Coordinates of C-alpha atoms and ligand atoms in Angstrom, one line a residue:
M12 CA 0.0 0.0 0.0
T13 CA 3.1 2.3 0.4
D14 CA 2.8 3.3 -3.2
T15 CA -0.8 4.3 -3.1
T16 CA -1.1 8.0 -3.8
P17 CA -4.2 10.2 -3.3
R18 CA -6.8 9.8 -6.0
L19 CA -6.7 12.9 -8.2
R20 CA -9.3 13.8 -10.9
A21 CA -8.6 12.2 -14.1
A22 CA -9.6 15.6 -15.8
L23 CA -6.1 16.9 -14.6
D24 CA -4.2 14.4 -16.7
G25 CA -2.4 16.0 -19.6
I26 CA -3.3 19.6 -18.6
P27 CA -1.0 22.0 -20.5
T28 CA 0.9 24.1 -18.1
Y29 CA 0.5 27.9 -18.2
K30 CA 3.8 29.2 -19.8
P31 CA 4.7 32.5 -18.2
G32 CA 6.7 34.9 -20.4
K33 CA 10.4 34.4 -19.7
R34 CA 11.7 37.1 -17.3
D35 CA 15.4 37.6 -18.5
A36 CA 17.5 37.3 -21.5
A37 CA 20.4 34.9 -20.1
G38 CA 23.6 36.6 -19.7
G39 CA 23.4 39.6 -22.1
P40 CA 24.4 43.2 -21.3
V41 CA 20.8 44.3 -21.4
S42 CA 17.5 42.6 -20.9
Y43 CA 14.2 43.8 -21.9
K44 CA 11.0 41.8 -21.1
L45 CA 8.5 41.9 -24.1
S46 CA 7.1 38.5 -23.3
S47 CA 4.0 39.1 -20.9
N48 CA 2.1 42.1 -22.4
E49 CA 2.8 44.0 -19.2
N50 CA 2.8 47.8 -19.0
P51 CA 6.5 49.0 -19.0
Y52 CA 5.9 52.0 -16.9
P53 CA 6.4 51.8 -13.2
P54 CA 3.5 52.7 -10.9
L55 CA 2.2 56.2 -10.7
P56 CA 3.3 57.9 -7.4
G57 CA -0.2 58.2 -6.2
V58 CA -1.1 54.5 -6.9
L59 CA 2.2 53.4 -5.3
E60 CA 1.3 55.5 -2.1
S61 CA -2.2 53.9 -1.9
V62 CA -0.5 50.4 -1.8
T63 CA 2.2 51.3 0.7
G64 CA -0.6 52.8 2.9
A65 CA -2.6 49.6 2.6
A66 CA 0.5 47.6 3.4
A67 CA 0.5 48.9 6.9
S68 CA -2.5 46.9 7.7
F69 CA -2.1 43.6 5.9
N70 CA -2.3 41.7 9.2
R71 CA -6.1 42.3 8.6
Y72 CA -8.2 40.5 5.9
P73 CA -9.2 42.6 3.1
D74 CA -12.8 44.0 2.6
M75 CA -14.4 40.8 1.1
A76 CA -17.2 42.7 -0.8
C77 CA -14.6 45.1 -2.4
T78 CA -17.0 47.8 -1.5
G79 CA -14.8 50.8 -2.5
L80 CA -13.7 49.2 -5.7
M81 CA -17.3 48.2 -6.7
E82 CA -18.6 51.6 -6.1
A83 CA -15.7 53.2 -8.1
L84 CA -16.3 50.6 -11.0
A85 CA -20.0 51.2 -11.0
A86 CA -19.5 55.0 -11.3
R87 CA -16.8 54.8 -13.9
F88 CA -18.7 52.4 -16.3
G89 CA -22.2 53.4 -15.6
V90 CA -23.3 49.8 -14.5
P91 CA -25.2 48.8 -11.3
A92 CA -22.9 47.3 -8.7
A93 CA -25.1 44.2 -8.7
H94 CA -23.8 43.7 -12.3
L95 CA -20.1 43.7 -11.1
A96 CA -17.9 40.9 -9.8
T97 CA -14.1 41.1 -9.0
G98 CA -11.5 38.4 -8.8
T99 CA -7.9 37.6 -8.7
G100 CA -7.1 39.0 -12.2
S101 CA -9.6 38.5 -15.0
V102 CA -8.2 34.8 -15.4
G103 CA -9.3 34.3 -11.8
V104 CA -12.8 35.6 -12.9
A105 CA -12.8 33.4 -16.0
Q106 CA -12.1 30.3 -13.9
Q107 CA -15.0 31.4 -11.6
L108 CA -17.3 31.6 -14.8
L109 CA -16.4 28.1 -15.7
Q110 CA -17.0 26.8 -12.4
A111 CA -20.4 28.4 -12.4
T112 CA -21.3 27.0 -15.8
A113 CA -19.5 24.0 -17.0
G114 CA -18.4 20.5 -15.9
P115 CA -17.9 17.1 -17.3
G116 CA -19.9 16.5 -20.4
D117 CA -20.3 20.1 -21.2
E118 CA -18.4 22.0 -24.0
V119 CA -16.6 25.3 -24.0
I120 CA -16.0 27.0 -27.4
Y121 CA -13.0 29.3 -28.1
A122 CA -10.9 30.4 -31.1
W123 CA -7.4 28.9 -31.6
R124 CA -4.9 30.2 -31.2
S125 CA -6.2 32.4 -28.6
F126 CA -5.4 33.1 -24.9
E127 CA -3.5 30.1 -23.4
A128 CA -5.4 30.1 -20.1
Y129 CA -8.6 29.0 -21.9
P130 CA -7.6 25.4 -22.5
I131 CA -6.1 25.0 -19.0
I132 CA -9.1 26.4 -17.0
T133 CA -11.6 24.6 -19.2
Q134 CA -9.8 21.3 -18.6
V135 CA -9.6 22.0 -14.9
S136 CA -13.4 22.4 -14.9
G137 CA -13.9 18.9 -16.5
A138 CA -15.6 20.3 -19.5
T139 CA -14.4 19.7 -23.1
S140 CA -12.7 22.3 -25.1
V141 CA -14.0 22.9 -28.7
R142 CA -11.3 24.9 -30.5
V143 CA -12.2 26.8 -33.8
P144 CA -9.2 27.8 -35.9
L145 CA -8.6 31.5 -36.7
T146 CA -9.1 32.4 -40.3
E147 CA -6.1 32.9 -42.7
G148 CA -6.3 36.6 -41.7
E149 CA -5.9 35.8 -38.0
E150 CA -9.4 36.7 -37.3
H151 CA -12.0 34.8 -35.2
D152 CA -14.0 32.6 -37.5
L153 CA -17.4 33.6 -35.8
D154 CA -19.5 31.7 -38.3
A155 CA -17.7 28.6 -37.6
M156 CA -17.9 29.2 -33.8
A157 CA -21.6 29.6 -34.0
D158 CA -21.9 26.5 -36.1
A159 CA -19.9 24.6 -33.3
V160 CA -22.6 25.3 -30.7
T161 CA -24.4 22.1 -29.6
E162 CA -26.7 21.4 -26.9
R163 CA -23.8 20.6 -24.6
T164 CA -22.3 24.1 -25.1
R165 CA -22.1 26.2 -21.9
L166 CA -19.8 29.0 -22.5
I167 CA -17.9 30.7 -25.4
F168 CA -14.8 32.8 -25.0
V169 CA -14.4 35.6 -27.5
C170 CA -11.1 37.3 -27.0
N171 CA -11.3 40.8 -28.4
P172 CA -8.7 41.9 -29.3
N173 CA -7.3 38.4 -29.6
N174 CA -4.2 37.4 -27.6
P175 CA -1.7 36.5 -29.2
T176 CA -2.6 37.9 -32.6
G177 CA -3.9 41.3 -31.6
V178 CA -6.7 41.3 -34.2
A179 CA -10.1 42.7 -33.1
I180 CA -13.6 42.0 -34.2
P181 CA -15.8 44.6 -35.9
R182 CA -19.0 45.4 -34.2
A183 CA -21.3 44.2 -37.1
D184 CA -19.6 40.8 -37.1
L185 CA -19.8 40.3 -33.3
E186 CA -23.5 41.4 -33.1
R187 CA -24.4 38.9 -35.9
F188 CA -22.6 36.2 -34.0
L189 CA -24.3 37.1 -30.6
D190 CA -27.7 37.1 -32.5
R191 CA -26.9 33.3 -33.4
V192 CA -25.9 32.1 -30.2
P193 CA -28.8 30.6 -28.1
R194 CA -29.7 32.7 -25.0
D195 CA -28.8 30.0 -22.5
V196 CA -25.2 29.9 -23.6
L197 CA -22.9 32.4 -21.9
V198 CA -20.6 34.4 -24.2
V199 CA -17.6 35.9 -22.4
L200 CA -16.2 38.9 -24.1
D201 CA -12.5 39.0 -22.9
E202 CA -11.5 42.6 -23.2
A203 CA -8.1 42.5 -21.5
Y204 CA -6.8 45.0 -24.0
R205 CA -9.8 47.2 -24.4
E206 CA -7.9 50.6 -23.6
F207 CA -5.6 50.0 -26.5
V208 CA -8.3 49.7 -29.1
R209 CA -8.3 52.5 -31.5
D210 CA -10.5 51.2 -34.4
D211 CA -13.9 52.8 -34.2
R212 CA -15.5 49.7 -35.8
V213 CA -14.6 47.6 -32.6
V214 CA -17.5 47.8 -30.2
D215 CA -17.1 48.2 -26.5
G216 CA -18.5 45.0 -24.9
L217 CA -20.2 47.1 -22.3
E218 CA -22.5 48.4 -25.0
L219 CA -23.4 44.8 -26.0
Y220 CA -24.0 43.4 -22.5
R221 CA -26.8 45.9 -21.6
D222 CA -29.6 44.2 -23.6
R223 CA -28.0 40.7 -23.8
P224 CA -28.3 38.8 -20.4
N225 CA -26.1 36.0 -21.9
V226 CA -23.1 38.4 -22.4
C227 CA -20.4 38.8 -19.8
V228 CA -17.5 41.3 -20.2
L229 CA -14.1 40.6 -18.6
R230 CA -11.8 43.4 -17.8
T231 CA -8.5 43.6 -16.0
F232 CA -6.3 46.1 -14.2
S233 CA -3.1 44.1 -15.3
K234 CA -2.4 45.6 -18.6
A235 CA -3.3 49.3 -19.3
Y236 CA -3.5 50.1 -15.7
G237 CA -0.1 48.5 -14.9
L238 CA -1.2 46.3 -11.9
A239 CA -0.3 42.9 -13.2
G240 CA 1.5 42.0 -10.0
L241 CA -1.4 42.8 -7.7
R242 CA -4.0 40.4 -9.3
V243 CA -7.3 42.2 -9.8
G244 CA -9.8 42.0 -12.6
F245 CA -13.6 42.2 -12.9
A246 CA -16.7 41.0 -14.9
V247 CA -19.7 42.9 -15.9
A248 CA -22.8 40.6 -16.2
H249 CA -26.5 40.6 -15.5
E250 CA -27.9 38.7 -12.7
P251 CA -27.8 35.7 -12.2
V252 CA -24.3 35.4 -13.8
A253 CA -22.9 38.2 -11.6
A254 CA -24.4 36.5 -8.5
A255 CA -22.9 33.2 -9.5
L256 CA -19.4 34.9 -9.7
R257 CA -19.8 36.1 -6.1
K258 CA -20.6 32.5 -5.1
T259 CA -17.6 31.0 -6.8
A260 CA -15.1 33.6 -5.6
V261 CA -12.3 32.6 -3.3
P262 CA -13.1 34.3 0.0
F263 CA -10.9 37.4 0.4
G264 CA -9.3 36.7 -2.9
V265 CA -8.5 40.2 -4.0
S266 CA -6.1 41.7 -1.6
Q267 CA -6.7 45.3 0.1
L268 CA -3.4 46.4 -1.6
A269 CA -5.0 45.4 -5.1
Q270 CA -8.4 47.0 -4.2
D271 CA -6.8 50.3 -3.1
A272 CA -4.5 50.4 -6.1
A273 CA -7.3 49.7 -8.4
V274 CA -9.4 52.5 -6.9
A275 CA -6.4 54.9 -7.1
S276 CA -5.8 54.0 -10.7
L277 CA -9.4 54.8 -11.6
G278 CA -8.9 58.1 -9.8
S279 CA -5.5 58.7 -11.9
E280 CA -7.0 57.5 -15.2
E281 CA -6.0 60.6 -17.1
A282 CA -2.3 60.0 -16.3
L283 CA -2.6 56.3 -17.0
L284 CA -4.4 56.7 -20.4
E285 CA -1.7 59.2 -21.5
R286 CA 0.8 56.3 -21.0
V287 CA -1.5 54.0 -23.0
E288 CA -1.6 56.6 -25.7
A289 CA 2.2 56.6 -25.9
L290 CA 2.1 52.8 -26.2
V291 CA -0.4 53.0 -28.9
A292 CA 1.9 55.3 -30.8
E293 CA 4.8 52.9 -30.2
R294 CA 2.6 50.1 -31.5
A295 CA 2.0 52.1 -34.7
R296 CA 5.6 52.8 -35.1
V297 CA 6.7 49.1 -34.4
S298 CA 4.0 47.8 -36.9
R299 CA 5.0 50.3 -39.6
E300 CA 8.8 49.5 -39.4
L301 CA 8.1 45.7 -39.4
V302 CA 6.0 46.1 -42.6
A303 CA 8.8 48.3 -44.2
Q304 CA 11.3 45.5 -43.3
G305 CA 8.9 43.2 -45.3
W306 CA 7.1 41.3 -42.5
T307 CA 3.4 40.5 -42.6
V308 CA 1.9 42.0 -39.5
P309 CA -1.7 41.6 -38.6
E310 CA -3.3 44.9 -37.5
S311 CA -3.0 44.9 -33.7
Q312 CA -5.5 46.7 -31.5
A313 CA -3.6 45.5 -28.3
N314 CA -0.2 46.3 -26.8
F315 CA 1.7 43.6 -28.8
V316 CA 2.3 42.5 -32.3
W317 CA 2.2 39.0 -33.8
L318 CA 4.6 37.5 -36.4
R319 CA 3.6 34.2 -37.8
L320 CA 7.0 32.6 -38.2
G321 CA 6.1 28.9 -38.5
D322 CA 9.2 26.7 -38.1
R323 CA 11.5 29.7 -37.8
T324 CA 9.8 30.7 -34.6
A325 CA 12.5 29.2 -32.2
D326 CA 15.4 30.8 -34.2
F327 CA 13.8 34.1 -34.1
A328 CA 13.2 34.0 -30.3
A329 CA 16.8 33.0 -29.9
A330 CA 18.1 35.8 -31.9
C331 CA 16.0 38.3 -29.9
E332 CA 17.1 36.8 -26.6
Q333 CA 20.8 37.1 -27.7
A334 CA 20.1 40.7 -28.5
G335 CA 18.7 41.2 -24.9
V336 CA 15.0 41.1 -25.8
V337 CA 12.8 38.3 -24.4
I338 CA 9.7 37.7 -26.4
R339 CA 7.0 35.1 -26.4
P340 CA 7.4 32.3 -29.0
F341 CA 4.6 29.8 -29.7
P342 CA 6.8 26.9 -31.1
G343 CA 6.1 26.1 -34.7
E344 CA 3.5 28.9 -35.0
G345 CA 4.9 32.5 -34.3
V346 CA 6.0 35.1 -31.8
R347 CA 4.0 37.6 -29.8
V348 CA 6.1 40.7 -28.9
T349 CA 4.8 43.2 -26.3
V350 CA 5.2 46.9 -27.3
G351 CA 7.4 48.1 -24.5
E352 CA 9.6 51.0 -23.7
Q353 CA 11.1 52.9 -26.8
E354 CA 14.6 51.4 -26.4
A355 CA 13.3 47.9 -26.1
N356 CA 11.1 48.3 -29.3
D357 CA 14.2 49.8 -31.1
L358 CA 16.3 46.9 -30.1
F359 CA 13.6 44.4 -31.1
L360 CA 13.2 46.2 -34.5
R361 CA 17.0 46.1 -35.2
T362 CA 17.1 42.4 -34.4
A363 CA 14.0 41.7 -36.5
E364 CA 15.6 43.5 -39.5
G365 CA 18.8 41.6 -39.2
F366 CA 17.0 38.3 -39.0
R367 CA 15.0 39.4 -42.2
K368 CA 18.1 40.0 -44.1
E369 CA 19.5 36.5 -43.2
L370 CA 16.4 34.8 -44.6
Ligands
LIG19 C1 -3.6 39.3 -19.7 C2 -4.8 38.7 -20.1 C3 -5.8 38.5 -19.2 C4 -5.7 39.2 -17.8 O1 -5.0 38.5 -17.0 P1 -5.2 38.9 -15.4 O2 -5.5 37.6 -14.8 O3 -6.1 39.9 -15.2 O4 -3.8 39.5 -15.2 C5 -7.1 38.1 -19.6 N1 -7.3 37.7 -20.8 C6 -6.4 37.8 -21.8 C7 -6.7 37.5 -23.1 C8 -5.0 38.3 -21.5 O5 -4.2 38.5 -22.4

């Protein structure tokens, strides 16, 4: 009996592990991290102060209801507090949504390639992933996704703009898709990069959720707001979805530091959104220069760009690392490169140009 181990759920067998973006380029003179879509700017002084203030009382549990943050979010986005739910990053909220909707025998649809957390959290729930390939143009194939709905479908992730390709969905296409999805299937609009969208044809999910009770919008403080390390995100959804999220929340999951920093960030939005504007300008510059070098670059509405490199992916990532830039390779498919500080983007562009010439 000594070799007997605790019985674990078979659903966990073969789960892909989440691959965090590499932190450092090994051994080089410089190292820029363009692998995790983080905000390259350090915290704003006011936001940092709110966190150091909250740190003085971390012997206490946080406000479990996130009262201050809920009020600030309700005011900022013009939604009832009853339609809001917070969690440990929007990945945490996505996992709660699965817990609330899906289990063994159920199906979860998402585009592929898309956010790498979807297959992991779906498999943990026991439900089955149904992956619908992106189109040639790196877009969600929404017609095929609607066709994939069965009576077992419980949840559909729509990543808009899509991670890792950066491509966003025009309003008309998304509305047509939502019209086709049965009302008892939850559609999760993952808008982690919403603040970086500049294309007017891309609809804000908060407009769509209002008269569609089966639509849930996910947002995060990790990207544009620069709070990735504090783990706070939120969902906007009608009852009973929002209520289900409160039931599936880990008690006291969102720390007081995170809550206070999120409230302070909403209060400093103007300064934060100036930084987002600078990153959007850098995105345009990086995309333009890559195109001038001869690369095919899908139009990104997020804080990263995508290069479909196929079997040259690993070599490209190695060349970048050697130059001191860590990017995110998806072996055999392509690379996702975060738009970072100007020096980092310059170094990346020079490396990409050198690689191109060698081809
Ligand atoms: C980064 C990201 C998130 C947010 O992650 P957090 O858990 O909030 O840090 C959610 N969805 C997508 C598609 C992302 O890229």
